[in-house]
Coordinates of C-alpha atoms in Angstrom, one line a residue:
M13 CA 0.0 -0.3 0.0
N14 CA 1.5 3.4 -0.9
R15 CA 1.8 6.3 1.6
N16 CA -0.9 8.3 0.2
S17 CA -3.4 5.4 0.4
R18 CA -2.3 4.5 3.9
F19 CA -2.8 7.9 5.2
S20 CA -5.9 9.1 3.1
T21 CA -7.6 11.7 4.5
T22 CA -11.4 11.9 3.4
L23 CA -13.0 14.6 4.7
L24 CA -14.8 12.4 7.3
A25 CA -11.4 11.0 8.5
A26 CA -9.6 14.6 8.9
A27 CA -12.6 15.6 10.8
A28 CA -12.5 12.6 13.2
L29 CA -8.5 13.8 14.0
W30 CA -9.5 17.4 14.4
F31 CA -11.4 16.4 17.1
A32 CA -9.4 13.8 18.7
P33 CA -7.6 14.5 21.9
L34 CA -4.5 16.5 21.5
A35 CA -1.2 14.4 21.5
A36 CA 1.8 14.8 23.8
A37 CA 2.9 18.7 22.8
Q38 CA 4.8 17.9 19.7
T39 CA 7.1 20.1 17.0
I40 CA 7.0 18.9 13.2
T41 CA 10.3 20.1 11.6
V42 CA 10.0 20.5 8.0
L43 CA 13.0 21.2 5.7
F44 CA 12.6 23.9 2.8
P45 CA 15.6 24.4 0.3
Q46 CA 14.8 27.9 -0.3
E47 CA 13.2 30.6 1.7
P48 CA 10.0 32.2 1.0
G49 CA 9.9 35.8 0.1
S50 CA 6.9 36.8 1.6
L51 CA 3.9 35.1 3.9
L52 CA 1.3 37.5 2.4
P53 CA -0.7 35.7 0.1
H54 CA -1.1 36.6 -3.8
F55 CA 2.4 38.5 -3.8
D56 CA 5.1 35.6 -4.0
L57 CA 4.5 32.8 -6.7
L58 CA 7.4 30.5 -5.1
S59 CA 5.5 27.1 -4.3
L60 CA 7.3 27.0 -1.1
A61 CA 6.2 30.2 -0.1
H62 CA 2.4 28.6 -0.8
E63 CA 3.6 26.3 1.8
A64 CA 4.6 28.3 4.7
Q65 CA 1.1 30.4 4.0
D66 CA -1.0 27.1 4.6
L67 CA 0.0 27.3 8.1
V68 CA -1.3 30.5 8.6
F69 CA -4.0 31.1 6.0
D70 CA -7.1 29.4 4.5
R71 CA -8.6 28.8 1.3
L72 CA -12.2 28.7 0.2
F73 CA -11.7 24.9 -1.0
V74 CA -8.8 22.6 -1.3
V75 CA -8.1 19.6 -3.4
D76 CA -7.4 16.5 -1.8
E77 CA -4.7 13.7 -2.6
N78 CA -7.6 12.1 -4.8
G79 CA -7.8 15.1 -6.8
Q80 CA -11.7 16.1 -5.3
Y81 CA -12.6 19.3 -4.1
L82 CA -13.0 19.8 -0.5
P83 CA -15.1 22.9 1.2
W84 CA -12.6 24.6 3.6
L85 CA -13.6 28.1 4.5
A86 CA -16.9 27.5 2.5
A87 CA -19.5 25.5 4.2
E88 CA -19.6 23.1 1.1
V89 CA -18.6 23.3 -2.7
P90 CA -20.9 25.0 -4.9
T91 CA -22.8 22.6 -7.5
L92 CA -25.7 22.7 -9.9
A93 CA -27.4 20.2 -7.8
N94 CA -27.0 22.2 -4.6
G95 CA -27.8 25.5 -6.4
G96 CA -24.2 26.8 -5.9
L97 CA -23.8 27.2 -9.2
S98 CA -26.4 28.9 -11.2
E99 CA -27.8 27.0 -14.2
D100 CA -26.0 29.5 -17.0
G101 CA -23.0 28.8 -15.4
R102 CA -22.1 32.4 -14.4
T103 CA -23.1 32.7 -10.9
Y104 CA -21.1 30.7 -7.7
T105 CA -23.1 31.3 -4.4
I106 CA -20.7 30.4 -1.4
R107 CA -21.8 29.7 2.3
L108 CA -19.1 30.4 4.6
R109 CA -18.4 28.6 7.7
E110 CA -19.9 30.0 10.8
G111 CA -17.6 30.9 13.9
V112 CA -14.1 31.4 11.7
T113 CA -12.3 33.9 13.0
W114 CA -9.1 35.5 12.1
H115 CA -6.2 35.0 15.0
D116 CA -7.0 38.3 16.3
G117 CA -10.3 37.2 17.3
E118 CA -12.2 39.0 14.6
P119 CA -14.8 36.9 12.4
L120 CA -14.0 36.0 9.2
T121 CA -16.7 37.5 6.7
S122 CA -17.9 37.8 3.0
A123 CA -16.2 40.8 3.2
D124 CA -12.8 39.5 3.9
V125 CA -13.4 37.4 0.4
A126 CA -14.8 40.3 -1.7
F127 CA -11.4 42.4 -0.3
T128 CA -9.4 39.5 -1.3
W129 CA -11.0 39.9 -4.7
R130 CA -10.1 43.4 -4.9
V131 CA -6.2 42.9 -3.8
I132 CA -5.2 40.6 -6.7
T133 CA -7.2 42.7 -8.9
D134 CA -5.9 45.7 -7.8
P135 CA -3.8 47.2 -11.2
D136 CA -1.4 49.3 -8.8
L137 CA -0.3 46.3 -7.0
P138 CA 2.4 43.9 -8.6
I139 CA 0.5 40.7 -8.0
P140 CA 2.0 38.1 -10.4
T141 CA -1.1 36.3 -11.4
R142 CA -4.7 37.4 -11.6
T143 CA -5.9 34.3 -13.6
V144 CA -9.6 33.5 -13.3
W145 CA -9.6 36.2 -10.4
Q146 CA -9.4 39.5 -13.3
D147 CA -12.5 37.7 -14.9
I148 CA -15.2 38.2 -12.2
E149 CA -17.6 40.6 -12.9
S150 CA -18.7 41.6 -9.4
V151 CA -18.8 40.1 -6.0
D152 CA -21.8 40.5 -3.7
T153 CA -21.6 40.2 -0.3
P154 CA -25.8 39.9 1.0
D155 CA -24.8 38.8 4.5
A156 CA -22.0 37.8 6.5
H157 CA -21.7 34.5 5.7
T158 CA -22.6 34.5 1.4
V159 CA -20.7 35.3 -1.4
V160 CA -22.2 35.7 -4.6
I161 CA -19.5 35.7 -7.1
N162 CA -20.6 36.9 -10.9
F163 CA -19.1 36.2 -14.2
P164 CA -20.2 38.1 -17.2
E165 CA -19.8 34.7 -18.9
P166 CA -20.3 30.8 -17.6
N167 CA -16.8 30.3 -16.0
V168 CA -15.8 26.9 -15.1
T169 CA -12.2 27.5 -13.7
F170 CA -13.1 29.1 -10.5
L171 CA -13.1 26.1 -8.2
G172 CA -9.8 25.6 -9.6
A173 CA -8.3 29.3 -9.1
A174 CA -10.1 29.3 -5.6
S175 CA -8.3 26.1 -4.6
F176 CA -5.1 26.9 -6.1
A177 CA -2.3 26.9 -4.0
G178 CA -1.8 30.6 -3.2
A179 CA -5.6 31.3 -3.0
Y180 CA -6.0 32.4 0.6
I181 CA -8.5 34.7 1.9
L182 CA -7.2 38.3 3.6
P183 CA -8.5 40.3 6.4
E184 CA -10.0 43.3 5.1
H185 CA -10.2 45.1 8.7
L186 CA -6.5 44.5 9.3
L187 CA -5.2 45.5 5.5
A188 CA -7.7 47.9 4.1
G189 CA -6.2 51.1 3.6
T190 CA -2.7 50.1 4.2
D191 CA 0.1 49.8 1.6
L192 CA 0.4 46.3 0.5
N193 CA 4.0 46.6 -1.1
T194 CA 5.5 47.7 2.3
S195 CA 2.7 45.7 4.5
P196 CA 4.5 44.0 7.8
F197 CA 2.0 41.7 6.9
H198 CA 4.9 40.0 4.4
R199 CA 7.0 38.9 7.4
Q200 CA 4.2 39.2 10.4
P201 CA 0.8 37.8 8.9
V202 CA -2.4 37.3 11.0
G203 CA -4.4 34.7 9.1
S204 CA -7.2 32.1 9.9
G205 CA -5.3 29.0 9.5
P206 CA -4.2 26.4 12.2
F207 CA -0.9 28.3 13.4
R208 CA 0.3 31.6 13.8
L209 CA 4.1 32.9 13.1
V210 CA 5.7 33.4 15.9
E211 CA 9.6 34.0 14.9
W212 CA 11.2 34.2 11.5
Q213 CA 15.0 34.4 11.8
S214 CA 16.0 35.3 8.0
G215 CA 17.8 32.6 6.3
S216 CA 17.7 30.1 9.2
F217 CA 14.1 29.2 10.3
L218 CA 10.0 30.0 10.9
H219 CA 8.3 29.2 14.0
F220 CA 4.9 28.5 14.0
E221 CA 2.7 27.7 17.1
R222 CA -0.8 26.3 17.3
V223 CA -4.2 28.2 17.3
D224 CA -6.1 26.4 19.9
D225 CA -9.4 28.4 18.5
Y226 CA -8.7 27.0 15.0
W227 CA -12.0 26.2 13.1
G228 CA -11.4 22.8 12.3
G229 CA -10.0 22.4 16.0
P230 CA -6.5 22.5 17.2
A231 CA -3.8 21.1 15.5
Q232 CA -2.3 17.6 16.9
A233 CA 1.1 19.3 16.9
E234 CA 2.1 22.0 19.1
S235 CA 4.5 23.9 16.8
V236 CA 5.9 23.6 13.4
V237 CA 9.2 24.7 12.4
I238 CA 10.3 25.4 8.8
R239 CA 14.1 25.1 8.7
I240 CA 15.9 27.0 5.6
V241 CA 18.4 24.3 4.6
P242 CA 19.8 24.4 1.0
G243 CA 22.1 22.1 -0.2
S244 CA 21.8 18.4 -0.4
E245 CA 25.0 18.3 2.1
A246 CA 23.3 20.3 5.0
Q247 CA 20.0 18.1 4.2
R248 CA 21.8 15.1 4.9
A249 CA 23.5 15.9 7.9
V250 CA 20.2 17.1 9.5
L251 CA 17.9 13.6 8.6
E252 CA 21.0 11.7 10.1
R253 CA 20.7 13.9 13.1
G254 CA 16.8 12.9 13.3
E255 CA 16.1 16.5 13.1
A256 CA 13.6 16.6 10.7
D257 CA 10.2 15.1 10.2
L258 CA 9.9 16.0 6.7
V259 CA 11.8 17.6 3.7
L260 CA 9.9 19.2 0.9
Q261 CA 11.2 19.7 -2.6
L262 CA 13.8 16.9 -1.9
A263 CA 16.6 16.9 -4.8
I264 CA 16.5 13.6 -7.0
T265 CA 19.9 13.2 -6.7
E266 CA 19.4 12.3 -2.7
L267 CA 16.9 9.3 -3.5
P268 CA 19.4 6.8 -3.1
F269 CA 20.6 8.5 0.3
I270 CA 17.1 8.5 1.8
E271 CA 16.1 4.8 0.6
A272 CA 19.4 3.9 2.8
L273 CA 18.4 6.2 5.4
P274 CA 16.4 4.0 8.6
G275 CA 13.4 5.6 9.6
H276 CA 12.6 7.4 6.9
E277 CA 11.4 7.4 3.1
A278 CA 11.1 8.6 -0.2
V279 CA 7.5 10.1 -1.2
Q280 CA 6.4 11.0 -4.8
V281 CA 4.2 14.1 -4.5
P282 CA 1.5 14.2 -7.2
T283 CA 2.0 17.2 -9.5
F284 CA 1.0 18.4 -12.6
A285 CA 4.0 20.6 -13.4
N286 CA 6.4 20.5 -16.2
W287 CA 10.5 21.2 -15.6
Q288 CA 10.9 23.7 -18.6
V289 CA 13.3 26.6 -20.0
W290 CA 11.2 29.8 -20.0
L291 CA 12.0 31.7 -23.5
N292 CA 11.7 35.6 -23.5
N293 CA 9.9 35.7 -27.0
E294 CA 10.6 39.2 -27.1
D295 CA 14.4 38.7 -27.0
P296 CA 15.9 39.7 -30.6
A297 CA 17.4 35.8 -30.9
L298 CA 14.6 34.1 -29.1
S299 CA 11.9 35.8 -31.1
D300 CA 12.5 33.7 -34.6
V301 CA 10.7 30.5 -34.1
R302 CA 13.5 28.7 -35.5
V303 CA 15.9 29.5 -32.9
R304 CA 13.7 28.4 -30.5
R305 CA 12.9 25.1 -32.1
A306 CA 16.6 24.4 -32.8
L307 CA 17.2 24.9 -29.1
T308 CA 14.7 22.2 -28.3
H309 CA 16.1 19.9 -31.0
A310 CA 19.4 20.4 -29.5
L311 CA 18.6 19.2 -26.3
D312 CA 18.8 15.1 -25.6
R313 CA 15.5 15.6 -23.3
E314 CA 15.4 11.5 -22.7
L315 CA 18.9 11.4 -21.3
I316 CA 18.2 14.2 -19.1
A317 CA 15.2 12.7 -18.0
E318 CA 16.9 9.2 -17.3
S319 CA 20.2 10.6 -15.8
L320 CA 19.6 13.8 -14.3
L321 CA 15.5 13.4 -13.0
G322 CA 15.7 10.0 -11.8
G323 CA 14.4 8.1 -14.5
L324 CA 11.0 9.2 -12.8
T325 CA 9.7 10.7 -16.0
T326 CA 9.4 10.8 -19.5
P327 CA 9.9 13.9 -21.7
S328 CA 6.8 15.5 -23.4
D329 CA 6.0 18.4 -26.0
A330 CA 2.9 19.1 -24.4
A331 CA 2.2 22.1 -22.3
V332 CA 0.0 19.9 -19.9
P333 CA 1.7 16.9 -18.2
P334 CA 0.5 13.3 -19.6
S335 CA -0.8 12.9 -15.9
H336 CA -3.4 15.5 -16.3
W337 CA -6.9 14.8 -18.1
A338 CA -6.4 17.6 -20.4
H339 CA -3.3 16.6 -21.9
A340 CA -2.8 16.3 -25.5
A341 CA -0.9 13.4 -26.6
D342 CA -0.3 14.1 -29.9
V343 CA 1.4 17.3 -30.8
P344 CA 4.4 18.5 -33.1
S345 CA 7.4 17.3 -31.0
Y346 CA 11.5 18.2 -31.2
P347 CA 13.2 15.1 -30.3
Y348 CA 16.8 14.9 -30.1
D349 CA 18.3 15.9 -33.4
P350 CA 21.5 18.4 -33.3
E351 CA 21.9 18.0 -37.1
E352 CA 18.5 19.7 -37.6
A353 CA 19.2 22.2 -34.4
E354 CA 22.0 23.2 -36.7
R355 CA 20.2 23.7 -39.9
L356 CA 17.6 25.7 -38.1
L357 CA 20.0 28.2 -36.6
A358 CA 21.9 28.5 -39.9
E359 CA 18.4 29.4 -41.6
A360 CA 17.7 31.8 -39.3
G361 CA 21.3 33.5 -39.9
W362 CA 23.3 32.3 -37.3
T363 CA 26.5 30.8 -38.7
R364 CA 29.5 29.1 -37.3
P365 CA 32.9 31.4 -38.3
S366 CA 34.7 28.1 -37.7
P367 CA 34.1 24.3 -36.7
G368 CA 33.4 24.0 -32.7
A369 CA 32.9 28.1 -32.7
I370 CA 29.7 29.9 -31.4
R371 CA 27.6 31.1 -34.1
T372 CA 27.4 34.7 -34.6
R373 CA 24.8 36.9 -36.9
D374 CA 26.1 40.3 -37.8
G375 CA 28.9 40.3 -35.9
E376 CA 27.0 39.3 -32.6
P377 CA 27.3 35.8 -30.9
L378 CA 24.5 33.8 -30.3
V379 CA 25.2 33.3 -26.5
I380 CA 21.9 32.8 -24.2
E381 CA 21.7 33.5 -20.5
V382 CA 19.7 30.8 -18.3
I383 CA 18.6 32.2 -15.1
N384 CA 18.4 29.4 -12.3
I385 CA 17.3 29.4 -8.6
A386 CA 20.3 28.2 -6.8
G387 CA 20.6 25.7 -3.9
Q388 CA 19.6 22.2 -5.6
A389 CA 22.3 20.1 -7.0
D390 CA 19.9 18.4 -9.7
R391 CA 18.6 22.1 -11.1
V392 CA 22.3 22.8 -11.8
Q393 CA 23.4 19.5 -13.3
V394 CA 20.3 19.6 -15.8
I395 CA 21.4 23.6 -16.8
Q396 CA 24.8 22.2 -17.5
A397 CA 23.3 19.4 -19.3
I398 CA 21.3 22.2 -21.2
Q399 CA 24.6 24.5 -21.7
A400 CA 26.8 21.7 -23.1
F401 CA 23.7 20.3 -25.4
W402 CA 23.7 23.9 -27.0
R403 CA 27.3 24.5 -26.9
D404 CA 27.6 21.3 -29.5
V405 CA 25.4 23.3 -31.9
G406 CA 27.0 26.5 -31.5
V407 CA 25.1 28.2 -29.1
G408 CA 26.8 29.8 -25.8
A409 CA 25.0 29.7 -22.3
E410 CA 25.6 31.4 -19.5
I411 CA 24.1 31.0 -16.1
R412 CA 22.9 33.2 -13.6
N413 CA 21.9 32.0 -10.3
I414 CA 19.4 34.3 -8.6
D415 CA 17.7 33.5 -5.1
A416 CA 14.2 32.1 -4.9
A417 CA 12.8 35.5 -3.8
S418 CA 14.1 37.2 -6.9
F419 CA 13.2 34.6 -9.5
P420 CA 9.5 35.8 -10.0
P421 CA 9.8 39.5 -10.3
T422 CA 12.9 39.0 -12.5
L423 CA 10.9 37.2 -15.1
A424 CA 7.9 39.3 -14.5
A425 CA 9.9 42.0 -15.5
G426 CA 11.4 40.6 -18.5
D427 CA 14.9 40.9 -17.4
F428 CA 16.1 37.5 -18.6
Q429 CA 16.7 35.4 -21.8
S430 CA 15.9 32.5 -20.5
A431 CA 15.2 30.7 -17.3
Y432 CA 15.2 27.4 -15.8
G433 CA 12.3 26.0 -13.4
F434 CA 8.7 24.4 -13.1
F435 CA 5.1 25.7 -13.4
S436 CA 2.2 23.5 -12.3
E437 CA -1.2 23.4 -13.6
Q438 CA -4.3 22.8 -11.7
Q439 CA -6.7 20.0 -11.4
E440 CA -9.4 22.5 -13.7
P441 CA -6.6 24.0 -15.8
T442 CA -6.5 28.1 -15.5
W443 CA -3.7 28.5 -18.1
N444 CA -2.0 30.6 -15.2
L445 CA 1.4 30.0 -17.2
W446 CA -0.2 31.7 -20.4
L447 CA -3.3 34.0 -19.2
G448 CA -1.5 34.7 -15.8
T449 CA 2.4 35.2 -15.7
N450 CA 3.0 34.7 -19.2
W451 CA 6.6 35.4 -18.4
Q452 CA 7.9 33.9 -21.8
R453 CA 5.7 36.8 -23.5
Y454 CA 3.8 34.5 -26.0
A455 CA 1.7 37.0 -28.4
N456 CA -0.5 34.2 -30.4
E457 CA -4.1 35.7 -30.1
A458 CA -5.3 32.5 -31.7
A459 CA -4.3 30.4 -28.8
F460 CA -5.3 32.9 -26.4
A461 CA -9.0 32.8 -27.9
L462 CA -8.8 29.0 -27.3
L463 CA -8.3 29.4 -23.7
E464 CA -11.1 32.4 -23.3
R465 CA -13.5 29.7 -24.9
Y466 CA -12.0 26.9 -22.8
S467 CA -13.2 29.4 -19.3
V468 CA -16.8 29.5 -20.5
T469 CA -17.3 26.0 -22.0
V470 CA -19.3 23.6 -19.0
D471 CA -18.7 20.2 -21.2
Q472 CA -15.5 18.9 -20.1
Q473 CA -15.1 16.9 -23.3
E474 CA -15.3 20.1 -25.4
R475 CA -13.0 21.5 -22.9
R476 CA -10.7 19.1 -23.4
A477 CA -10.9 19.4 -27.2
L478 CA -10.1 22.7 -27.2
A479 CA -7.1 22.3 -24.5
I480 CA -5.6 19.8 -27.4
E481 CA -5.6 22.6 -29.9
F482 CA -4.3 25.1 -27.8
Q483 CA -1.3 23.0 -26.7
T484 CA -1.0 21.8 -30.3
L485 CA -0.4 26.0 -31.3
V486 CA 2.1 26.1 -28.6
A487 CA 4.1 23.3 -29.6
E488 CA 4.3 24.5 -33.1
D489 CA 5.4 28.1 -31.5
Q490 CA 7.8 26.4 -29.1
P491 CA 7.5 29.7 -26.8
V492 CA 9.0 27.5 -23.9
I493 CA 10.8 24.3 -24.0
F494 CA 9.3 21.7 -22.0
I495 CA 12.1 19.2 -20.8
A496 CA 10.0 16.7 -18.8
P497 CA 6.9 16.4 -16.1
R498 CA 8.5 17.5 -12.9
P499 CA 8.9 14.0 -10.8
L500 CA 8.4 15.7 -7.0
L501 CA 10.2 14.1 -4.1
A502 CA 9.9 14.5 -0.5
A503 CA 11.3 12.6 2.5
A504 CA 9.3 12.0 5.5
S505 CA 9.9 10.1 8.7
T506 CA 8.4 6.9 8.9
A507 CA 6.9 7.8 12.4
L508 CA 4.9 11.0 10.6
Q509 CA 1.0 10.3 10.4
G510 CA -1.1 12.4 8.6
Y511 CA 1.1 13.5 5.6
S512 CA -1.0 13.5 2.0
P513 CA 0.5 15.5 -0.4
T514 CA -2.0 16.9 -3.2
T515 CA -1.3 18.5 -6.3
T516 CA -1.5 21.8 -4.8
T517 CA 0.5 21.8 -1.8
S518 CA 2.2 19.5 0.9
L519 CA 0.8 21.2 4.0
W520 CA -2.7 21.6 3.6
N521 CA -3.8 19.3 6.4
V522 CA -0.7 19.9 8.3
H523 CA -3.2 20.2 11.3
T524 CA -4.3 16.5 11.4
W525 CA -0.4 15.3 11.5
Q526 CA 1.3 13.6 14.5
K527 CA 4.2 11.6 15.2

């Protein structure tokens, strides 16, 4: 039996844990390879920031380990059957749980949901993604526990957006009228979640303590400590001393070590993410589709997946991974073919002055900078492989390592040529990589029109057809190089009970954990 099955947490099982007698005082220690940039929701796209925010804040809904929507701050998931979704698919009526309070004791109400929508869609705030939320026409609050969300057209992606790892509700009474750019909430958040932040030592740890009057019942553990431990060697030392219960985003290179470590096991976390190389399509060199296709043909992605991604994944040219129901299996592909890569580069005007040299055009060398988040060995190994493959066809690559907090704003500002990382889709695709961040600066209006039709199409099979057509256009244009679906690993103590990671976050049900 796999770990997810063993610790399956249906809503009924979770409720049983919430109201069970508290375990003896326990601290759960989680290792992060990178430090969150902010704990104020909606301002940081870093997935580890969302994991930390999960301790302090709540979403309207969550997606469980089986891919099912569960009500969280909402009392139930809106459907046609219960009247929460209108027949025309344009209106969601959400009843909030009663008795939910913020950590300062103030009640959480429908006004907070409406305020959160206004924050996300405020054009004067540097919110990295507004996908779906920006399509809402109005948010009505007829009473303190009712939220009515109105779209101008049918919308099928709202549940996905409201369950997204960063879709946390904000307290209007504490944040309205303040400058959110400089708010102390970035490091001193006040939420409605099961834990409150009590200490943050930069570069070292974040310490959270249990909220005893949490709406779901007090957490089983008294506290959670997130330790910032970049680098595999440092993480190994912590694990060998028995000082951690869980390591998130474990480097794949560490799989043999974990398998041999007594009292620990590797857990493959479900994900709809792709490892990818963002290409800035506005860059003078990368704006040519022949160059983008050539860069993909130059990569032996099969070898990268087998040798550097643990053999746990298989390359795909589609924007949505094969594990997702909307995946397009038959799209234009770019198999490893260095000769074709060289032909396309020459056709685009990039020629080699001599065998083995870097290609030039009009006297300018074809050298591409690759941005990477520093701190994990397997990321560096993949980028070094990309660097070597590109060099073989006459393309130089220079690696620029930056800290995790700087990664999203750097790409959002367009201050890059290419960047290596991962991006995840939702259970119900919201197409955030394209309609939201669009860091690659993709500009195919026909492709975007397909996504706009997708969001208003009720029938799932029709949506799937639109998704496949969109992925086909993306594969033709190659604005992003999809290396392979991301195999996401964690290392967990075998004594840890309740850990049940989902495609959105690993800490979504941390209040039920014990050891």
